Amino acid sequence: MNIGGGIGIVYNPLEQEELDIYMMAQLANEYLEEFKARRGYLPLLYIESGRYVTGPHGVLVSRAINKMDKYKTFVGLDICDAADILRAPMYPAHHEVSILSPSGEEKAGDLMETVSLVGPLCENMHMISNRELPIIDEGDFVVVHDTGAHGIAMKMNYNGWGCSQELLLEEDNTVSRISRAETIGDLLVRETSPMHMSKQY
């Protein structure tokens, strides 16, 4: 028996409640035992648990590189939403955001502003739109939470942008790189040209 699409996580604490997985397991056991009593056998139960396991344990860290006030306030980031966090602008999906100063201190308090966080692509999709956040200055770190699932796993190289590196924070607080950032060479490695176009003139 496959009950499908996975166990959700809390992306927006103001609107969502955490699933009681223990209650879910208890109810599943009760239903399975009832099924066994009526049918004479116990079916196998499958569920996709990837997001529940990995989702809350990933963050996307970027840096604010510019800021522009037009018809609204935009903060430009040094990451690409399509390559690193496509689910946010595509669905659109909510992700909590923290702002840290260049020294790593979290910004919080009364000084807030409504901004849209954008990447470098020439598209009108924004990673985070019209969100009230602590005032962001150039050089601040912008941390997007709960990106351990459906983050880089959904990446694409639209407009020739490569995805970021992935780092692992271990239990002893050491940091290891588990995936390097994509390069232009990575994006071009599959490109080929017909022989008649490869001649030198």
PDB file of C-alpha atoms in Angstrom:
ATOM      1  CA  MET A   1       0.000   0.000   0.000  1.00  0.00           C
ATOM      2  CA  ASN A   2       1.535   3.298  -1.124  1.00  0.00           C
ATOM      3  CA  ILE A   3       0.070   6.359   0.563  1.00  0.00           C
ATOM      4  CA  GLY A   4       2.045   8.628  -1.716  1.00  0.00           C
ATOM      5  CA  GLY A   5       3.251  12.161  -1.632  1.00  0.00           C
ATOM      6  CA  GLY A   6       5.187  12.442   1.538  1.00  0.00           C
ATOM      7  CA  ILE A   7       5.057  13.984   4.975  1.00  0.00           C
ATOM      8  CA  GLY A   8       4.841  17.752   4.974  1.00  0.00           C
ATOM      9  CA  ILE A   9       6.926  20.152   7.027  1.00  0.00           C
ATOM     10  CA  VAL A  10       6.124  23.569   8.468  1.00  0.00           C
ATOM     11  CA  TYR A  11       7.230  26.200   5.956  1.00  0.00           C
ATOM     12  CA  ASN A  12       5.078  28.954   7.473  1.00  0.00           C
ATOM     13  CA  PRO A  13       4.735  28.761  11.287  1.00  0.00           C
ATOM     14  CA  LEU A  14       1.919  31.336  11.271  1.00  0.00           C
ATOM     15  CA  GLU A  15      -0.321  29.218   9.049  1.00  0.00           C
ATOM     16  CA  GLN A  16       0.802  25.608   9.471  1.00  0.00           C
ATOM     17  CA  GLU A  17       1.060  23.130  12.320  1.00  0.00           C
ATOM     18  CA  GLU A  18       3.622  20.378  12.572  1.00  0.00           C
ATOM     19  CA  LEU A  19       2.325  16.915  11.781  1.00  0.00           C
ATOM     20  CA  ASP A  20       2.137  14.614  14.803  1.00  0.00           C
ATOM     21  CA  ILE A  21       4.049  11.751  13.236  1.00  0.00           C
ATOM     22  CA  TYR A  22       3.636   9.561  16.311  1.00  0.00           C
ATOM     23  CA  MET A  23      -0.138   9.914  16.173  1.00  0.00           C
ATOM     24  CA  MET A  24       0.005   9.160  12.453  1.00  0.00           C
ATOM     25  CA  ALA A  25       2.007   5.979  13.128  1.00  0.00           C
ATOM     26  CA  GLN A  26      -0.409   4.912  15.859  1.00  0.00           C
ATOM     27  CA  LEU A  27      -3.435   5.366  13.603  1.00  0.00           C
ATOM     28  CA  ALA A  28      -1.694   3.577  10.729  1.00  0.00           C
ATOM     29  CA  ASN A  29      -0.948   0.607  12.990  1.00  0.00           C
ATOM     30  CA  GLU A  30      -4.558   0.475  14.167  1.00  0.00           C
ATOM     31  CA  TYR A  31      -5.912   0.507  10.606  1.00  0.00           C
ATOM     32  CA  LEU A  32      -3.402  -2.102   9.453  1.00  0.00           C
ATOM     33  CA  GLU A  33      -4.256  -4.414  12.330  1.00  0.00           C
ATOM     34  CA  GLU A  34      -7.954  -3.988  11.542  1.00  0.00           C
ATOM     35  CA  PHE A  35      -7.218  -4.781   7.895  1.00  0.00           C
ATOM     36  CA  LYS A  36      -5.273  -7.909   8.924  1.00  0.00           C
ATOM     37  CA  ALA A  37      -8.111  -9.103  11.145  1.00  0.00           C
ATOM     38  CA  ARG A  38     -10.613  -8.772   8.299  1.00  0.00           C
ATOM     39  CA  ARG A  39      -8.474  -9.896   5.361  1.00  0.00           C
ATOM     40  CA  GLY A  40      -6.057 -12.324   6.928  1.00  0.00           C
ATOM     41  CA  TYR A  41      -2.822 -10.655   5.886  1.00  0.00           C
ATOM     42  CA  LEU A  42      -0.849  -7.519   6.662  1.00  0.00           C
ATOM     43  CA  PRO A  43      -0.060  -5.290   3.665  1.00  0.00           C
ATOM     44  CA  LEU A  44       3.234  -3.461   3.291  1.00  0.00           C
ATOM     45  CA  LEU A  45       2.941   0.281   3.819  1.00  0.00           C
ATOM     46  CA  TYR A  46       5.097   2.725   1.839  1.00  0.00           C
ATOM     47  CA  ILE A  47       5.377   6.480   2.178  1.00  0.00           C
ATOM     48  CA  GLU A  48       7.737   9.071   0.733  1.00  0.00           C
ATOM     49  CA  SER A  49       9.519  10.663   3.680  1.00  0.00           C
ATOM     50  CA  GLY A  50      12.339  12.585   1.992  1.00  0.00           C
ATOM     51  CA  ARG A  51      11.053  16.087   2.675  1.00  0.00           C
ATOM     52  CA  TYR A  52      10.309  15.283   6.322  1.00  0.00           C
ATOM     53  CA  VAL A  53      13.872  14.002   6.796  1.00  0.00           C
ATOM     54  CA  THR A  54      15.863  16.569   4.810  1.00  0.00           C
ATOM     55  CA  GLY A  55      13.658  19.649   4.396  1.00  0.00           C
ATOM     56  CA  PRO A  56      14.142  21.359   7.779  1.00  0.00           C
ATOM     57  CA  HIS A  57      17.873  20.640   7.776  1.00  0.00           C
ATOM     58  CA  GLY A  58      18.913  22.852   4.890  1.00  0.00           C
ATOM     59  CA  VAL A  59      19.312  26.605   4.502  1.00  0.00           C
ATOM     60  CA  LEU A  60      20.196  28.674   1.459  1.00  0.00           C
ATOM     61  CA  VAL A  61      22.678  31.409   2.334  1.00  0.00           C
ATOM     62  CA  SER A  62      23.105  34.383   0.026  1.00  0.00           C
ATOM     63  CA  ARG A  63      24.440  37.912   0.234  1.00  0.00           C
ATOM     64  CA  ALA A  64      22.626  41.151  -0.579  1.00  0.00           C
ATOM     65  CA  ILE A  65      24.636  42.813  -3.344  1.00  0.00           C
ATOM     66  CA  ASN A  66      22.389  45.741  -4.256  1.00  0.00           C
ATOM     67  CA  LYS A  67      19.128  47.469  -3.460  1.00  0.00           C
ATOM     68  CA  MET A  68      16.734  49.441  -5.638  1.00  0.00           C
ATOM     69  CA  ASP A  69      13.588  51.438  -4.936  1.00  0.00           C
ATOM     70  CA  LYS A  70      11.271  51.641  -7.951  1.00  0.00           C
ATOM     71  CA  TYR A  71       7.559  50.937  -7.681  1.00  0.00           C
ATOM     72  CA  LYS A  72       8.617  48.724  -4.761  1.00  0.00           C
ATOM     73  CA  THR A  73      11.861  47.855  -2.998  1.00  0.00           C
ATOM     74  CA  PHE A  74      14.033  45.148  -4.532  1.00  0.00           C
ATOM     75  CA  VAL A  75      17.027  43.510  -2.874  1.00  0.00           C
ATOM     76  CA  GLY A  76      19.380  41.811  -5.321  1.00  0.00           C
ATOM     77  CA  LEU A  77      21.061  38.595  -4.183  1.00  0.00           C
ATOM     78  CA  ASP A  78      24.158  36.778  -5.397  1.00  0.00           C
ATOM     79  CA  ILE A  79      22.232  33.542  -5.966  1.00  0.00           C
ATOM     80  CA  CYS A  80      19.858  32.522  -8.722  1.00  0.00           C
ATOM     81  CA  ASP A  81      16.331  31.601  -7.710  1.00  0.00           C
ATOM     82  CA  ALA A  82      15.905  29.268 -10.704  1.00  0.00           C
ATOM     83  CA  ALA A  83      19.127  27.398  -9.943  1.00  0.00           C
ATOM     84  CA  ASP A  84      18.966  27.301  -6.156  1.00  0.00           C
ATOM     85  CA  ILE A  85      15.386  27.650  -4.903  1.00  0.00           C
ATOM     86  CA  LEU A  86      13.014  27.329  -7.866  1.00  0.00           C
ATOM     87  CA  ARG A  87      10.067  26.180  -5.747  1.00  0.00           C
ATOM     88  CA  ALA A  88       9.779  29.605  -4.093  1.00  0.00           C
ATOM     89  CA  PRO A  89       8.992  31.643  -7.237  1.00  0.00           C
ATOM     90  CA  MET A  90       7.414  28.816  -9.253  1.00  0.00           C
ATOM     91  CA  TYR A  91       4.570  27.714  -6.959  1.00  0.00           C
ATOM     92  CA  PRO A  92       4.953  30.284  -5.209  1.00  0.00           C
ATOM     93  CA  ALA A  93       5.999  28.686  -1.932  1.00  0.00           C
ATOM     94  CA  HIS A  94       6.612  30.267   1.453  1.00  0.00           C
ATOM     95  CA  HIS A  95      10.024  30.034   3.109  1.00  0.00           C
ATOM     96  CA  GLU A  96      10.997  31.769   6.317  1.00  0.00           C
ATOM     97  CA  VAL A  97      13.860  34.261   5.885  1.00  0.00           C
ATOM     98  CA  SER A  98      16.456  35.529   8.371  1.00  0.00           C
ATOM     99  CA  ILE A  99      18.740  38.521   7.852  1.00  0.00           C
ATOM    100  CA  LEU A 100      22.252  38.516   9.307  1.00  0.00           C
ATOM    101  CA  SER A 101      24.769  41.337   9.398  1.00  0.00           C
ATOM    102  CA  PRO A 102      28.165  40.779   7.704  1.00  0.00           C
ATOM    103  CA  SER A 103      29.514  39.794  11.146  1.00  0.00           C
ATOM    104  CA  GLY A 104      26.836  37.109  11.503  1.00  0.00           C
ATOM    105  CA  GLU A 105      24.503  38.797  13.995  1.00  0.00           C
ATOM    106  CA  GLU A 106      20.805  38.259  13.308  1.00  0.00           C
ATOM    107  CA  LYS A 107      18.827  41.403  12.545  1.00  0.00           C
ATOM    108  CA  ALA A 108      15.498  41.686  14.301  1.00  0.00           C
ATOM    109  CA  GLY A 109      13.372  44.331  15.949  1.00  0.00           C
ATOM    110  CA  ASP A 110      11.293  47.333  14.974  1.00  0.00           C
ATOM    111  CA  LEU A 111      13.214  48.446  11.863  1.00  0.00           C
ATOM    112  CA  MET A 112      11.318  46.567   9.170  1.00  0.00           C
ATOM    113  CA  GLU A 113      10.604  47.109   5.478  1.00  0.00           C
ATOM    114  CA  THR A 114       8.619  45.390   2.750  1.00  0.00           C
ATOM    115  CA  VAL A 115      10.929  44.041   0.055  1.00  0.00           C
ATOM    116  CA  SER A 116      11.135  41.572  -2.801  1.00  0.00           C
ATOM    117  CA  LEU A 117      14.222  39.360  -2.939  1.00  0.00           C
ATOM    118  CA  VAL A 118      15.426  38.773  -6.485  1.00  0.00           C
ATOM    119  CA  GLY A 119      18.215  36.973  -8.267  1.00  0.00           C
ATOM    120  CA  PRO A 120      20.160  37.882 -11.416  1.00  0.00           C
ATOM    121  CA  LEU A 121      17.821  36.403 -14.040  1.00  0.00           C
ATOM    122  CA  CYS A 122      16.019  38.725 -16.436  1.00  0.00           C
ATOM    123  CA  GLU A 123      12.621  37.367 -15.412  1.00  0.00           C
ATOM    124  CA  ASN A 124       9.759  38.797 -13.430  1.00  0.00           C
ATOM    125  CA  MET A 125       9.602  35.907 -10.969  1.00  0.00           C
ATOM    126  CA  HIS A 126      10.925  36.800  -7.531  1.00  0.00           C
ATOM    127  CA  MET A 127      12.279  34.408  -4.968  1.00  0.00           C
ATOM    128  CA  ILE A 128      10.408  36.198  -2.172  1.00  0.00           C
ATOM    129  CA  SER A 129       7.818  38.873  -3.024  1.00  0.00           C
ATOM    130  CA  ASN A 130       6.514  41.683  -0.832  1.00  0.00           C
ATOM    131  CA  ARG A 131       7.757  40.253   2.476  1.00  0.00           C
ATOM    132  CA  GLU A 132       8.201  42.363   5.595  1.00  0.00           C
ATOM    133  CA  LEU A 133      11.771  41.777   6.769  1.00  0.00           C
ATOM    134  CA  PRO A 134      14.366  43.552   8.896  1.00  0.00           C
ATOM    135  CA  ILE A 135      15.990  46.359   6.904  1.00  0.00           C
ATOM    136  CA  ILE A 136      18.567  44.813   4.582  1.00  0.00           C
ATOM    137  CA  ASP A 137      21.823  46.576   3.788  1.00  0.00           C
ATOM    138  CA  GLU A 138      24.289  45.663   1.061  1.00  0.00           C
ATOM    139  CA  GLY A 139      26.618  42.988   2.371  1.00  0.00           C
ATOM    140  CA  ASP A 140      24.047  41.422   4.706  1.00  0.00           C
ATOM    141  CA  PHE A 141      23.462  37.679   4.604  1.00  0.00           C
ATOM    142  CA  VAL A 142      19.994  36.526   3.559  1.00  0.00           C
ATOM    143  CA  VAL A 143      19.200  33.053   4.897  1.00  0.00           C
ATOM    144  CA  VAL A 144      16.279  31.114   3.404  1.00  0.00           C
ATOM    145  CA  HIS A 145      15.102  28.308   5.689  1.00  0.00           C
ATOM    146  CA  ASP A 146      13.828  24.770   5.059  1.00  0.00           C
ATOM    147  CA  THR A 147      15.578  24.248   1.728  1.00  0.00           C
ATOM    148  CA  GLY A 148      16.927  20.762   2.406  1.00  0.00           C
ATOM    149  CA  ALA A 149      14.301  19.297   0.079  1.00  0.00           C
ATOM    150  CA  HIS A 150      13.181  20.688  -3.277  1.00  0.00           C
ATOM    151  CA  GLY A 151      16.032  23.189  -3.300  1.00  0.00           C
ATOM    152  CA  ILE A 152      18.942  22.332  -5.554  1.00  0.00           C
ATOM    153  CA  ALA A 153      17.103  19.083  -6.346  1.00  0.00           C
ATOM    154  CA  MET A 154      14.766  21.210  -8.519  1.00  0.00           C
ATOM    155  CA  LYS A 155      17.505  23.326 -10.066  1.00  0.00           C
ATOM    156  CA  MET A 156      17.777  24.253 -13.709  1.00  0.00           C
ATOM    157  CA  ASN A 157      20.364  26.143 -15.716  1.00  0.00           C
ATOM    158  CA  TYR A 158      18.042  28.635 -17.366  1.00  0.00           C
ATOM    159  CA  ASN A 159      19.914  31.637 -18.775  1.00  0.00           C
ATOM    160  CA  GLY A 160      23.215  29.871 -18.178  1.00  0.00           C
ATOM    161  CA  TRP A 161      23.288  30.132 -14.407  1.00  0.00           C
ATOM    162  CA  GLY A 162      24.895  27.361 -12.381  1.00  0.00           C
ATOM    163  CA  CYS A 163      23.767  26.203  -8.966  1.00  0.00           C
ATOM    164  CA  SER A 164      25.629  27.002  -5.777  1.00  0.00           C
ATOM    165  CA  GLN A 165      27.920  24.769  -3.766  1.00  0.00           C
ATOM    166  CA  GLU A 166      26.540  22.656  -0.923  1.00  0.00           C
ATOM    167  CA  LEU A 167      28.165  22.579   2.497  1.00  0.00           C
ATOM    168  CA  LEU A 168      27.576  20.137   5.347  1.00  0.00           C
ATOM    169  CA  LEU A 169      27.668  21.332   8.952  1.00  0.00           C
ATOM    170  CA  GLU A 170      28.733  18.350  11.014  1.00  0.00           C
ATOM    171  CA  GLU A 171      28.001  17.583  14.663  1.00  0.00           C
ATOM    172  CA  ASP A 172      31.429  18.804  15.769  1.00  0.00           C
ATOM    173  CA  ASN A 173      30.758  22.163  14.011  1.00  0.00           C
ATOM    174  CA  THR A 174      33.202  21.452  11.188  1.00  0.00           C
ATOM    175  CA  VAL A 175      32.055  22.311   7.679  1.00  0.00           C
ATOM    176  CA  SER A 176      32.657  20.072   4.670  1.00  0.00           C
ATOM    177  CA  ARG A 177      31.876  20.771   1.038  1.00  0.00           C
ATOM    178  CA  ILE A 178      29.758  17.969  -0.378  1.00  0.00           C
ATOM    179  CA  SER A 179      29.047  19.507  -3.789  1.00  0.00           C
ATOM    180  CA  ARG A 180      30.974  22.237  -5.586  1.00  0.00           C
ATOM    181  CA  ALA A 181      29.366  25.130  -7.415  1.00  0.00           C
ATOM    182  CA  GLU A 182      28.695  24.640 -11.101  1.00  0.00           C
ATOM    183  CA  THR A 183      31.036  26.378 -13.528  1.00  0.00           C
ATOM    184  CA  ILE A 184      30.650  27.612 -17.098  1.00  0.00           C
ATOM    185  CA  GLY A 185      32.581  24.495 -18.098  1.00  0.00           C
ATOM    186  CA  ASP A 186      29.925  22.316 -16.475  1.00  0.00           C
ATOM    187  CA  LEU A 187      27.229  24.083 -18.465  1.00  0.00           C
ATOM    188  CA  LEU A 188      29.112  23.715 -21.755  1.00  0.00           C
ATOM    189  CA  VAL A 189      30.355  20.143 -21.337  1.00  0.00           C
ATOM    190  CA  ARG A 190      27.403  18.687 -23.266  1.00  0.00           C
ATOM    191  CA  GLU A 191      27.675  21.157 -26.144  1.00  0.00           C
ATOM    192  CA  THR A 192      28.834  19.845 -29.521  1.00  0.00           C
ATOM    193  CA  SER A 193      29.205  21.448 -32.955  1.00  0.00           C
ATOM    194  CA  PRO A 194      28.864  19.920 -36.424  1.00  0.00           C
ATOM    195  CA  MET A 195      32.267  19.354 -38.006  1.00  0.00           C
ATOM    196  CA  HIS A 196      31.682  21.909 -40.768  1.00  0.00           C
ATOM    197  CA  MET A 197      31.080  24.565 -38.108  1.00  0.00           C
ATOM    198  CA  SER A 198      34.258  23.686 -36.210  1.00  0.00           C
ATOM    199  CA  LYS A 199      36.706  24.715 -38.945  1.00  0.00           C
ATOM    200  CA  GLN A 200      39.090  27.530 -38.200  1.00  0.00           C
ATOM    201  CA  TYR A 201      38.876  30.459 -40.622  1.00  0.00           C
TER     202      TYR A 201
END
